[in-house]
PDB file of C-alpha atoms in Angstrom:
ATOM      1  CA  MET R 262      10.242  12.491  -7.743  1.00  0.00           C
ATOM      2  CA  SER R 263       8.447   9.227  -7.001  1.00  0.00           C
ATOM      3  CA  ARG R 264      10.036   6.101  -8.397  1.00  0.00           C
ATOM      4  CA  ALA R 265       8.283   3.702 -10.713  1.00  0.00           C
ATOM      5  CA  LYS R 266       8.442  -0.082 -10.871  1.00  0.00           C
ATOM      6  CA  LEU R 267       7.874  -1.590 -14.308  1.00  0.00           C
ATOM      7  CA  THR R 268       7.170  -5.279 -14.880  1.00  0.00           C
ATOM      8  CA  ILE R 269       7.537  -6.722 -18.378  1.00  0.00           C
ATOM      9  CA  LEU R 270       4.252  -8.566 -18.937  1.00  0.00           C
ATOM     10  CA  GLY R 271       5.224  -9.589 -22.453  1.00  0.00           C
ATOM     11  CA  SER R 272       8.508  -9.281 -24.345  1.00  0.00           C
ATOM     12  CA  GLY R 273       7.452 -10.861 -27.643  1.00  0.00           C
ATOM     13  CA  THR R 274       6.275  -9.720 -31.048  1.00  0.00           C
ATOM     14  CA  SER R 275       2.756  -9.794 -32.474  1.00  0.00           C
ATOM     15  CA  GLN R 276       2.945 -13.587 -32.933  1.00  0.00           C
ATOM     16  CA  GLY R 277       4.609 -14.324 -29.627  1.00  0.00           C
ATOM     17  CA  VAL R 278       7.260 -16.941 -28.880  1.00  0.00           C
ATOM     18  CA  PRO R 279       6.916 -19.838 -29.421  1.00  0.00           C
ATOM     19  CA  MET R 280       5.229 -19.177 -32.750  1.00  0.00           C
ATOM     20  CA  ILE R 281       2.444 -21.452 -33.908  1.00  0.00           C
ATOM     21  CA  ALA R 282       3.761 -24.303 -36.094  1.00  0.00           C
ATOM     22  CA  CYS R 283       7.430 -23.399 -35.531  1.00  0.00           C
ATOM     23  CA  ASP R 284       9.958 -25.921 -34.239  1.00  0.00           C
ATOM     24  CA  CYS R 285      13.085 -23.731 -34.337  1.00  0.00           C
ATOM     25  CA  HIS R 286      15.486 -23.964 -31.399  1.00  0.00           C
ATOM     26  CA  VAL R 287      14.077 -20.764 -29.875  1.00  0.00           C
ATOM     27  CA  CYS R 288      10.443 -21.833 -30.070  1.00  0.00           C
ATOM     28  CA  SER R 289      11.447 -25.259 -28.741  1.00  0.00           C
ATOM     29  CA  SER R 290      13.537 -23.874 -25.885  1.00  0.00           C
ATOM     30  CA  ASP R 291      12.875 -25.022 -22.322  1.00  0.00           C
ATOM     31  CA  ASP R 292      14.227 -21.755 -20.889  1.00  0.00           C
ATOM     32  CA  PRO R 293      11.231 -19.857 -19.419  1.00  0.00           C
ATOM     33  CA  ARG R 294      12.878 -16.598 -20.542  1.00  0.00           C
ATOM     34  CA  ASP R 295      12.228 -17.723 -24.131  1.00  0.00           C
ATOM     35  CA  LYS R 296       8.438 -17.865 -23.597  1.00  0.00           C
ATOM     36  CA  ARG R 297       7.476 -14.415 -24.835  1.00  0.00           C
ATOM     37  CA  PHE R 298       3.906 -13.144 -24.566  1.00  0.00           C
ATOM     38  CA  ARG R 299       2.839 -10.230 -26.764  1.00  0.00           C
ATOM     39  CA  SER R 300       4.468  -6.992 -25.607  1.00  0.00           C
ATOM     40  CA  ALA R 301       2.931  -5.218 -22.620  1.00  0.00           C
ATOM     41  CA  ALA R 302       4.034  -3.814 -19.273  1.00  0.00           C
ATOM     42  CA  MET R 303       2.735  -3.023 -15.797  1.00  0.00           C
ATOM     43  CA  VAL R 304       3.714   0.148 -13.942  1.00  0.00           C
ATOM     44  CA  GLU R 305       3.369   0.482 -10.171  1.00  0.00           C
ATOM     45  CA  MET R 306       3.913   3.888  -8.668  1.00  0.00           C
ATOM     46  CA  ASP R 307       2.544   5.837  -5.687  1.00  0.00           C
ATOM     47  CA  GLY R 308       0.293   2.929  -4.747  1.00  0.00           C
ATOM     48  CA  MET R 309      -1.312   2.777  -8.191  1.00  0.00           C
ATOM     49  CA  ARG R 310      -1.097   0.206 -10.970  1.00  0.00           C
ATOM     50  CA  ILE R 311      -1.259   0.984 -14.701  1.00  0.00           C
ATOM     51  CA  ILE R 312      -1.147  -1.530 -17.551  1.00  0.00           C
ATOM     52  CA  ILE R 313       0.460  -0.517 -20.853  1.00  0.00           C
ATOM     53  CA  ASP R 314      -1.318  -2.344 -23.695  1.00  0.00           C
ATOM     54  CA  ALA R 315      -3.696  -5.278 -23.370  1.00  0.00           C
ATOM     55  CA  GLY R 316      -3.052  -7.695 -26.212  1.00  0.00           C
ATOM     56  CA  PRO R 317      -4.288 -11.247 -26.797  1.00  0.00           C
ATOM     57  CA  ASP R 318      -2.238 -12.536 -23.834  1.00  0.00           C
ATOM     58  CA  PHE R 319      -3.727 -10.051 -21.356  1.00  0.00           C
ATOM     59  CA  ARG R 320      -5.703 -12.681 -19.442  1.00  0.00           C
ATOM     60  CA  SER R 321      -2.703 -14.979 -19.036  1.00  0.00           C
ATOM     61  CA  GLN R 322      -0.486 -12.055 -18.027  1.00  0.00           C
ATOM     62  CA  MET R 323      -2.916 -10.958 -15.308  1.00  0.00           C
ATOM     63  CA  LEU R 324      -3.176 -14.501 -13.962  1.00  0.00           C
ATOM     64  CA  ARG R 325       0.587 -15.021 -13.990  1.00  0.00           C
ATOM     65  CA  GLU R 326       1.227 -11.783 -12.066  1.00  0.00           C
ATOM     66  CA  LYS R 327      -1.795 -12.356  -9.786  1.00  0.00           C
ATOM     67  CA  VAL R 328      -3.180  -8.891 -10.565  1.00  0.00           C
ATOM     68  CA  ARG R 329      -6.391  -8.076  -8.720  1.00  0.00           C
ATOM     69  CA  HIS R 330      -6.556  -4.312  -9.222  1.00  0.00           C
ATOM     70  CA  ILE R 331      -5.838  -1.934 -12.096  1.00  0.00           C
ATOM     71  CA  ASP R 332      -6.278   1.834 -11.979  1.00  0.00           C
ATOM     72  CA  ALA R 333      -5.986   2.389 -15.741  1.00  0.00           C
ATOM     73  CA  ILE R 334      -4.862   0.948 -19.064  1.00  0.00           C
ATOM     74  CA  LEU R 335      -2.654   2.997 -21.392  1.00  0.00           C
ATOM     75  CA  LEU R 336      -2.606   2.083 -25.085  1.00  0.00           C
ATOM     76  CA  THR R 337       0.369   2.802 -27.322  1.00  0.00           C
ATOM     77  CA  HIS R 338      -1.575   2.283 -30.562  1.00  0.00           C
ATOM     78  CA  ASN R 339      -4.397   0.281 -32.123  1.00  0.00           C
ATOM     79  CA  HIS R 340      -2.753  -2.894 -33.418  1.00  0.00           C
ATOM     80  CA  ARG R 341      -4.481  -6.055 -32.201  1.00  0.00           C
ATOM     81  CA  ASP R 342      -1.383  -7.380 -30.457  1.00  0.00           C
ATOM     82  CA  HIS R 343      -1.784  -4.348 -28.179  1.00  0.00           C
ATOM     83  CA  THR R 344      -5.591  -4.170 -27.854  1.00  0.00           C
ATOM     84  CA  GLY R 345      -6.872  -7.701 -28.490  1.00  0.00           C
ATOM     85  CA  GLY R 346      -7.381  -8.583 -24.822  1.00  0.00           C
ATOM     86  CA  LEU R 347      -9.480  -5.633 -23.717  1.00  0.00           C
ATOM     87  CA  ASP R 348     -12.646  -7.715 -23.476  1.00  0.00           C
ATOM     88  CA  ASP R 349     -11.074  -9.515 -20.512  1.00  0.00           C
ATOM     89  CA  ILE R 350     -11.289  -6.428 -18.319  1.00  0.00           C
ATOM     90  CA  ARG R 351     -14.835  -7.689 -17.632  1.00  0.00           C
ATOM     91  CA  ALA R 352     -13.372  -9.661 -14.721  1.00  0.00           C
ATOM     92  CA  PHE R 353     -12.115  -6.445 -13.121  1.00  0.00           C
ATOM     93  CA  ASN R 354     -15.509  -4.820 -13.746  1.00  0.00           C
ATOM     94  CA  TYR R 355     -17.185  -7.716 -11.961  1.00  0.00           C
ATOM     95  CA  PHE R 356     -14.946  -8.021  -8.912  1.00  0.00           C
ATOM     96  CA  GLU R 357     -14.062  -4.340  -8.387  1.00  0.00           C
ATOM     97  CA  ARG R 358     -17.459  -3.009  -9.517  1.00  0.00           C
ATOM     98  CA  LYS R 359     -15.735  -0.173 -11.372  1.00  0.00           C
ATOM     99  CA  ASP R 360     -15.348   1.074 -14.938  1.00  0.00           C
ATOM    100  CA  MET R 361     -11.927   0.443 -16.438  1.00  0.00           C
ATOM    101  CA  HIS R 362     -10.248   3.720 -17.364  1.00  0.00           C
ATOM    102  CA  ILE R 363      -8.517   3.520 -20.741  1.00  0.00           C
ATOM    103  CA  TRP R 364      -6.208   6.241 -22.059  1.00  0.00           C
ATOM    104  CA  CYS R 365      -5.443   6.507 -25.777  1.00  0.00           C
ATOM    105  CA  GLU R 366      -5.263   8.787 -28.808  1.00  0.00           C
ATOM    106  CA  PRO R 367      -8.469   9.697 -30.707  1.00  0.00           C
ATOM    107  CA  TYR R 368      -7.661   7.422 -33.664  1.00  0.00           C
ATOM    108  CA  VAL R 369      -7.153   4.506 -31.271  1.00  0.00           C
ATOM    109  CA  LYS R 370     -10.566   5.095 -29.720  1.00  0.00           C
ATOM    110  CA  LYS R 371     -12.142   5.036 -33.176  1.00  0.00           C
ATOM    111  CA  ALA R 372     -10.489   1.685 -33.816  1.00  0.00           C
ATOM    112  CA  LEU R 373     -11.829   0.354 -30.511  1.00  0.00           C
ATOM    113  CA  GLU R 374     -15.338   1.440 -31.478  1.00  0.00           C
ATOM    114  CA  LEU R 375     -15.040  -0.664 -34.633  1.00  0.00           C
ATOM    115  CA  GLU R 376     -13.456  -3.674 -32.924  1.00  0.00           C
ATOM    116  CA  TYR R 377     -15.632  -3.636 -29.813  1.00  0.00           C
ATOM    117  CA  PRO R 378     -18.931  -2.023 -30.857  1.00  0.00           C
ATOM    118  CA  TYR R 379     -20.769  -3.883 -28.092  1.00  0.00           C
ATOM    119  CA  ALA R 380     -18.725  -1.955 -25.486  1.00  0.00           C
ATOM    120  CA  PHE R 381     -19.938   1.428 -26.755  1.00  0.00           C
ATOM    121  CA  GLY R 382     -23.332   3.045 -27.196  1.00  0.00           C
ATOM    122  CA  GLU R 383     -26.352   3.464 -24.941  1.00  0.00           C
ATOM    123  CA  ASN R 384     -27.899   0.022 -25.360  1.00  0.00           C
ATOM    124  CA  LYS R 385     -24.900  -2.170 -24.728  1.00  0.00           C
ATOM    125  CA  TYR R 386     -24.932  -5.923 -24.765  1.00  0.00           C
ATOM    126  CA  PRO R 387     -25.466  -7.140 -21.160  1.00  0.00           C
ATOM    127  CA  GLY R 388     -22.128  -8.102 -19.669  1.00  0.00           C
ATOM    128  CA  ALA R 389     -20.093  -6.072 -22.158  1.00  0.00           C
ATOM    129  CA  PRO R 390     -16.895  -4.580 -20.727  1.00  0.00           C
ATOM    130  CA  GLU R 391     -17.394  -1.277 -18.944  1.00  0.00           C
ATOM    131  CA  TRP R 392     -14.822   1.253 -20.145  1.00  0.00           C
ATOM    132  CA  LYS R 393     -14.294   4.941 -19.522  1.00  0.00           C
ATOM    133  CA  VAL R 394     -12.106   6.170 -22.381  1.00  0.00           C
ATOM    134  CA  HIS R 395      -9.923   9.262 -21.881  1.00  0.00           C
ATOM    135  CA  LEU R 396      -8.340  10.904 -24.914  1.00  0.00           C
ATOM    136  CA  ILE R 397      -4.682  11.909 -25.117  1.00  0.00           C
ATOM    137  CA  GLU R 398      -4.960  14.816 -27.541  1.00  0.00           C
ATOM    138  CA  ASN R 399      -1.490  16.367 -27.334  1.00  0.00           C
ATOM    139  CA  GLU R 400       2.041  15.613 -26.165  1.00  0.00           C
ATOM    140  CA  ASP R 401       1.727  17.343 -22.795  1.00  0.00           C
ATOM    141  CA  THR R 402       2.201  15.506 -19.499  1.00  0.00           C
ATOM    142  CA  PHE R 403      -1.151  14.382 -18.105  1.00  0.00           C
ATOM    143  CA  THR R 404      -2.409  12.975 -14.812  1.00  0.00           C
ATOM    144  CA  ILE R 405      -4.070   9.614 -14.235  1.00  0.00           C
ATOM    145  CA  LYS R 406      -6.086   9.490 -11.018  1.00  0.00           C
ATOM    146  CA  THR R 407      -6.998   6.328  -9.172  1.00  0.00           C
ATOM    147  CA  HIS R 408     -10.372   4.944 -10.231  1.00  0.00           C
ATOM    148  CA  ASN R 409     -11.328   4.288  -6.581  1.00  0.00           C
ATOM    149  CA  ASN R 410     -13.395   7.481  -6.484  1.00  0.00           C
ATOM    150  CA  GLY R 411     -15.611   6.523  -9.412  1.00  0.00           C
ATOM    151  CA  PRO R 412     -19.196   5.276  -9.281  1.00  0.00           C
ATOM    152  CA  LEU R 413     -19.911   1.663  -8.445  1.00  0.00           C
ATOM    153  CA  LEU R 414     -21.239  -0.756 -11.034  1.00  0.00           C
ATOM    154  CA  VAL R 415     -24.473  -2.493 -10.091  1.00  0.00           C
ATOM    155  CA  TRP R 416     -25.494  -5.624 -12.005  1.00  0.00           C
ATOM    156  CA  GLU R 417     -29.124  -5.930 -13.105  1.00  0.00           C
ATOM    157  CA  GLN R 418     -30.057  -9.368 -14.394  1.00  0.00           C
ATOM    158  CA  GLY R 419     -30.982  -9.297 -18.071  1.00  0.00           C
ATOM    159  CA  HIS R 420     -29.963  -5.658 -18.409  1.00  0.00           C
ATOM    160  CA  GLY R 421     -26.293  -5.386 -17.523  1.00  0.00           C
ATOM    161  CA  TYR R 422     -24.492  -2.831 -15.423  1.00  0.00           C
ATOM    162  CA  THR R 423     -25.835   0.470 -14.174  1.00  0.00           C
ATOM    163  CA  HIS R 424     -23.813   3.091 -12.315  1.00  0.00           C
ATOM    164  CA  CYS R 425     -24.441   3.913  -8.682  1.00  0.00           C
ATOM    165  CA  HIS R 426     -22.785   7.178  -7.708  1.00  0.00           C
ATOM    166  CA  THR R 427     -21.068   7.259  -4.355  1.00  0.00           C
ATOM    167  CA  ASP R 428     -18.948   9.807  -2.516  1.00  0.00           C
ATOM    168  CA  GLU R 429     -17.684   7.398   0.114  1.00  0.00           C
ATOM    169  CA  ASN R 430     -14.084   7.310  -1.145  1.00  0.00           C
ATOM    170  CA  LYS R 431     -11.816  10.338  -1.438  1.00  0.00           C
ATOM    171  CA  ASP R 432      -8.618   8.767  -2.702  1.00  0.00           C
ATOM    172  CA  GLU R 433      -6.250  11.480  -3.928  1.00  0.00           C
ATOM    173  CA  ARG R 434      -3.601   9.221  -5.474  1.00  0.00           C
ATOM    174  CA  SER R 435      -2.449  10.045  -9.008  1.00  0.00           C
ATOM    175  CA  ILE R 436       0.409   9.477 -11.436  1.00  0.00           C
ATOM    176  CA  GLU R 437       1.888  11.906 -13.946  1.00  0.00           C
ATOM    177  CA  VAL R 438       2.527  10.420 -17.382  1.00  0.00           C
ATOM    178  CA  THR R 439       4.537  11.994 -20.186  1.00  0.00           C
ATOM    179  CA  PRO R 440       3.677  10.762 -23.696  1.00  0.00           C
ATOM    180  CA  ILE R 441       6.612  10.240 -26.067  1.00  0.00           C
ATOM    181  CA  ARG R 442       5.710  10.722 -29.742  1.00  0.00           C
ATOM    182  CA  VAL R 443       7.335   8.076 -31.931  1.00  0.00           C
ATOM    183  CA  TRP R 444       6.596   6.568 -35.342  1.00  0.00           C
ATOM    184  CA  HIS R 445       5.697   3.007 -36.246  1.00  0.00           C
ATOM    185  CA  ASP R 446       7.078   3.297 -39.781  1.00  0.00           C
ATOM    186  CA  LYS R 447      10.070   4.777 -41.554  1.00  0.00           C
ATOM    187  CA  HIS R 448       7.860   7.239 -43.471  1.00  0.00           C
ATOM    188  CA  ARG R 449       6.392   8.753 -40.293  1.00  0.00           C
ATOM    189  CA  SER R 450       2.823   8.084 -41.334  1.00  0.00           C
ATOM    190  CA  TYR R 451       1.812   5.955 -38.303  1.00  0.00           C
ATOM    191  CA  PRO R 452       2.079   7.918 -35.022  1.00  0.00           C
ATOM    192  CA  ILE R 453       2.123   6.054 -31.715  1.00  0.00           C
ATOM    193  CA  PHE R 454       2.942   6.910 -28.113  1.00  0.00           C
ATOM    194  CA  GLY R 455       5.524   5.666 -25.673  1.00  0.00           C
ATOM    195  CA  TYR R 456       5.254   6.787 -22.050  1.00  0.00           C
ATOM    196  CA  ARG R 457       7.461   8.038 -19.229  1.00  0.00           C
ATOM    197  CA  PHE R 458       6.746   7.314 -15.569  1.00  0.00           C
ATOM    198  CA  GLY R 459       9.241   8.925 -13.226  1.00  0.00           C
ATOM    199  CA  GLN R 460      12.653   7.445 -13.951  1.00  0.00           C
ATOM    200  CA  ILE R 461      11.440   4.821 -16.474  1.00  0.00           C
ATOM    201  CA  VAL R 462      10.510   5.250 -20.152  1.00  0.00           C
ATOM    202  CA  TYR R 463       8.546   2.543 -21.960  1.00  0.00           C
ATOM    203  CA  LEU R 464       8.891   2.483 -25.742  1.00  0.00           C
ATOM    204  CA  THR R 465       7.790  -0.231 -28.144  1.00  0.00           C
ATOM    205  CA  ASP R 466       6.996  -0.607 -31.862  1.00  0.00           C
ATOM    206  CA  VAL R 467       9.356   2.226 -32.772  1.00  0.00           C
ATOM    207  CA  ALA R 468      10.664   2.582 -36.323  1.00  0.00           C
ATOM    208  CA  GLU R 469      11.620   6.268 -36.081  1.00  0.00           C
ATOM    209  CA  PHE R 470      12.460   8.299 -32.970  1.00  0.00           C
ATOM    210  CA  PRO R 471      12.214  12.077 -33.555  1.00  0.00           C
ATOM    211  CA  ASP R 472      15.015  14.321 -32.317  1.00  0.00           C
ATOM    212  CA  SER R 473      12.362  16.536 -30.695  1.00  0.00           C
ATOM    213  CA  GLN R 474      11.573  13.811 -28.147  1.00  0.00           C
ATOM    214  CA  TRP R 475      15.024  13.373 -26.584  1.00  0.00           C
ATOM    215  CA  LYS R 476      14.368  16.155 -24.108  1.00  0.00           C
ATOM    216  CA  LYS R 477      11.509  14.110 -22.624  1.00  0.00           C
ATOM    217  CA  LEU R 478      13.983  11.353 -21.752  1.00  0.00           C
ATOM    218  CA  GLU R 479      16.395  13.629 -19.909  1.00  0.00           C
ATOM    219  CA  GLY R 480      16.837  12.610 -16.292  1.00  0.00           C
ATOM    220  CA  ALA R 481      15.374   9.128 -16.815  1.00  0.00           C
ATOM    221  CA  GLU R 482      17.416   6.124 -15.723  1.00  0.00           C
ATOM    222  CA  ALA R 483      16.021   3.297 -17.856  1.00  0.00           C
ATOM    223  CA  VAL R 484      14.290   2.876 -21.208  1.00  0.00           C
ATOM    224  CA  THR R 485      12.797  -0.056 -23.102  1.00  0.00           C
ATOM    225  CA  ILE R 486      13.021  -0.293 -26.881  1.00  0.00           C
ATOM    226  CA  ASN R 487      11.703  -2.789 -29.416  1.00  0.00           C
ATOM    227  CA  CYS R 488      13.963  -5.049 -31.463  1.00  0.00           C
ATOM    228  CA  VAL R 489      12.539  -7.668 -33.843  1.00  0.00           C
ATOM    229  CA  LYS R 490      15.425  -8.894 -35.991  1.00  0.00           C
ATOM    230  CA  ILE R 491      19.152  -8.913 -36.677  1.00  0.00           C
ATOM    231  CA  GLY R 492      20.508  -7.458 -39.888  1.00  0.00           C
ATOM    232  CA  ALA R 493      18.641  -5.348 -42.444  1.00  0.00           C
ATOM    233  CA  PRO R 494      16.214  -2.757 -41.037  1.00  0.00           C
ATOM    234  CA  HIS R 495      12.554  -3.678 -40.621  1.00  0.00           C
ATOM    235  CA  TYR R 496       9.963  -1.300 -42.050  1.00  0.00           C
ATOM    236  CA  SER R 497       8.051  -0.869 -38.768  1.00  0.00           C
ATOM    237  CA  HIS R 498      10.449  -1.848 -35.975  1.00  0.00           C
ATOM    238  CA  PHE R 499      14.047  -1.391 -34.933  1.00  0.00           C
ATOM    239  CA  CYS R 500      16.479  -4.148 -35.809  1.00  0.00           C
ATOM    240  CA  LEU R 501      19.259  -4.959 -33.323  1.00  0.00           C
ATOM    241  CA  GLU R 502      21.715  -2.532 -34.890  1.00  0.00           C
ATOM    242  CA  GLU R 503      19.158   0.313 -34.738  1.00  0.00           C
ATOM    243  CA  ALA R 504      18.235  -0.548 -31.157  1.00  0.00           C
ATOM    244  CA  VAL R 505      21.894  -0.443 -30.121  1.00  0.00           C
ATOM    245  CA  ASP R 506      22.297   2.909 -31.883  1.00  0.00           C
ATOM    246  CA  PHE R 507      19.210   4.202 -30.067  1.00  0.00           C
ATOM    247  CA  ALA R 508      20.650   3.052 -26.723  1.00  0.00           C
ATOM    248  CA  LYS R 509      23.903   4.903 -27.374  1.00  0.00           C
ATOM    249  CA  LYS R 510      22.001   8.079 -28.277  1.00  0.00           C
ATOM    250  CA  ALA R 511      19.807   7.709 -25.175  1.00  0.00           C
ATOM    251  CA  CYS R 512      22.970   7.746 -23.073  1.00  0.00           C
ATOM    252  CA  ASP R 513      24.641  10.565 -24.989  1.00  0.00           C
ATOM    253  CA  LYS R 514      21.600  12.838 -25.361  1.00  0.00           C
ATOM    254  CA  ALA R 515      19.569  12.040 -22.234  1.00  0.00           C
ATOM    255  CA  GLY R 516      22.014  10.455 -19.798  1.00  0.00           C
ATOM    256  CA  ILE R 517      20.133   7.140 -19.600  1.00  0.00           C
ATOM    257  CA  LYS R 518      22.197   4.298 -18.096  1.00  0.00           C
ATOM    258  CA  ARG R 519      20.072   1.223 -18.861  1.00  0.00           C
ATOM    259  CA  CYS R 520      18.284   0.059 -22.019  1.00  0.00           C
ATOM    260  CA  TYR R 521      16.096  -3.056 -22.172  1.00  0.00           C
ATOM    261  CA  LEU R 522      15.264  -4.788 -25.457  1.00  0.00           C
ATOM    262  CA  THR R 523      11.659  -5.953 -25.845  1.00  0.00           C
ATOM    263  CA  HIS R 524       9.181  -6.953 -28.585  1.00  0.00           C
ATOM    264  CA  LEU R 525      11.603  -9.769 -29.461  1.00  0.00           C
ATOM    265  CA  SER R 526      10.908 -12.269 -32.241  1.00  0.00           C
ATOM    266  CA  HIS R 527      12.193 -15.835 -32.392  1.00  0.00           C
ATOM    267  CA  SER R 528      14.711 -14.667 -35.003  1.00  0.00           C
ATOM    268  CA  MET R 529      16.522 -12.805 -32.218  1.00  0.00           C
ATOM    269  CA  GLY R 530      17.694 -16.128 -30.788  1.00  0.00           C
ATOM    270  CA  THR R 531      17.295 -17.434 -27.272  1.00  0.00           C
ATOM    271  CA  HIS R 532      17.638 -15.167 -24.273  1.00  0.00           C
ATOM    272  CA  GLU R 533      21.055 -16.673 -23.604  1.00  0.00           C
ATOM    273  CA  GLU R 534      22.216 -16.110 -27.196  1.00  0.00           C
ATOM    274  CA  LEU R 535      20.900 -12.546 -27.330  1.00  0.00           C
ATOM    275  CA  SER R 536      22.485 -11.769 -23.965  1.00  0.00           C
ATOM    276  CA  ALA R 537      25.842 -12.883 -25.332  1.00  0.00           C
ATOM    277  CA  MET R 538      25.416 -10.665 -28.404  1.00  0.00           C
ATOM    278  CA  VAL R 539      24.584  -7.529 -26.442  1.00  0.00           C
ATOM    279  CA  ALA R 540      27.383  -8.289 -23.984  1.00  0.00           C
ATOM    280  CA  GLN R 541      29.782  -7.727 -26.873  1.00  0.00           C
ATOM    281  CA  GLU R 542      27.980  -4.487 -27.717  1.00  0.00           C
ATOM    282  CA  ASN R 543      28.250  -3.404 -24.082  1.00  0.00           C
ATOM    283  CA  LYS R 544      32.057  -3.639 -24.402  1.00  0.00           C
ATOM    284  CA  SER R 545      32.239  -1.407 -27.477  1.00  0.00           C
ATOM    285  CA  TYR R 546      30.603   1.820 -26.342  1.00  0.00           C
ATOM    286  CA  SER R 547      33.709   3.990 -26.538  1.00  0.00           C
ATOM    287  CA  GLY R 548      33.251   5.260 -23.009  1.00  0.00           C
ATOM    288  CA  LEU R 549      29.449   5.614 -22.983  1.00  0.00           C
ATOM    289  CA  ASP R 550      28.039   4.575 -19.617  1.00  0.00           C
ATOM    290  CA  ILE R 551      25.019   2.494 -20.621  1.00  0.00           C
ATOM    291  CA  LYS R 552      24.141  -1.189 -20.389  1.00  0.00           C
ATOM    292  CA  ILE R 553      21.843  -2.999 -22.846  1.00  0.00           C
ATOM    293  CA  THR R 554      19.904  -5.986 -21.517  1.00  0.00           C
ATOM    294  CA  PRO R 555      17.371  -8.279 -23.254  1.00  0.00           C
ATOM    295  CA  ALA R 556      14.042  -8.220 -21.436  1.00  0.00           C
ATOM    296  CA  PHE R 557      12.044 -11.314 -20.587  1.00  0.00           C
ATOM    297  CA  ASP R 558       8.513 -11.909 -19.344  1.00  0.00           C
ATOM    298  CA  GLY R 559       8.272 -11.165 -15.640  1.00  0.00           C
ATOM    299  CA  MET R 560      11.415  -9.002 -15.544  1.00  0.00           C
ATOM    300  CA  VAL R 561      11.161  -6.104 -13.074  1.00  0.00           C
ATOM    301  CA  ILE R 562      12.785  -2.754 -13.843  1.00  0.00           C
ATOM    302  CA  GLU R 563      13.161  -0.173 -11.073  1.00  0.00           C
TER     303      GLU R 563
END
């Protein structure tokens, strides 16, 4: 099985860290690991690059990582902190002269049509982002192919892009992705997807993890999980205690050895403080062979 490389593009919550108008010690920290963009990730595998979620910090994340090519964008769900930067794919349209392939559930596409109406329809606004949306309609593993074989975009002044079909490239690269069905609320009314790429599983915004999904994690080596607070449970995210419990179950049920905490709010403390807290948890596993580590922007997981 091919191995994946996952880069944490953003490890913060919907408001990011530092938060606007906050002068707490976390938001005021000089440690670069405490600067948390909205949660997102980049997967590189078999010569392809996939972005998971494109929130309001998408542009800054692409510039920081010096990304010049994307084969596809995977969306976990339709909240703006995960979709609010999709207009900025126009730069990739312009320089690569290709549609951007976006993969999501049907309800997420409907939300995009409402949020970005100018990107859909026959008579689009000139210069609107060029997307090709693929629907994930079940929980089966699916294949994302490189977009290098697609038609070229040709700019016509005053009109926008048209598509010029070409058969020059025959790039056979592809990546298999397994969707992981999780819930964004304790009542299981808000379904979202996490994703598995080879040995790495990316999960965020989880409030409930169904027992039926553990089998999809078997054989993986690393998993990310969201964690927004310490103490009483949050209605739509794991708190630290729930995230630790999830990590222990991931080891016991699926054999996973590493768990990375992401989607971190300023209430979680600084990276140094949170690292000290989970270090104590790492000592109390009663023989379970798993290590919990706080993620930070730019962290690479392999």
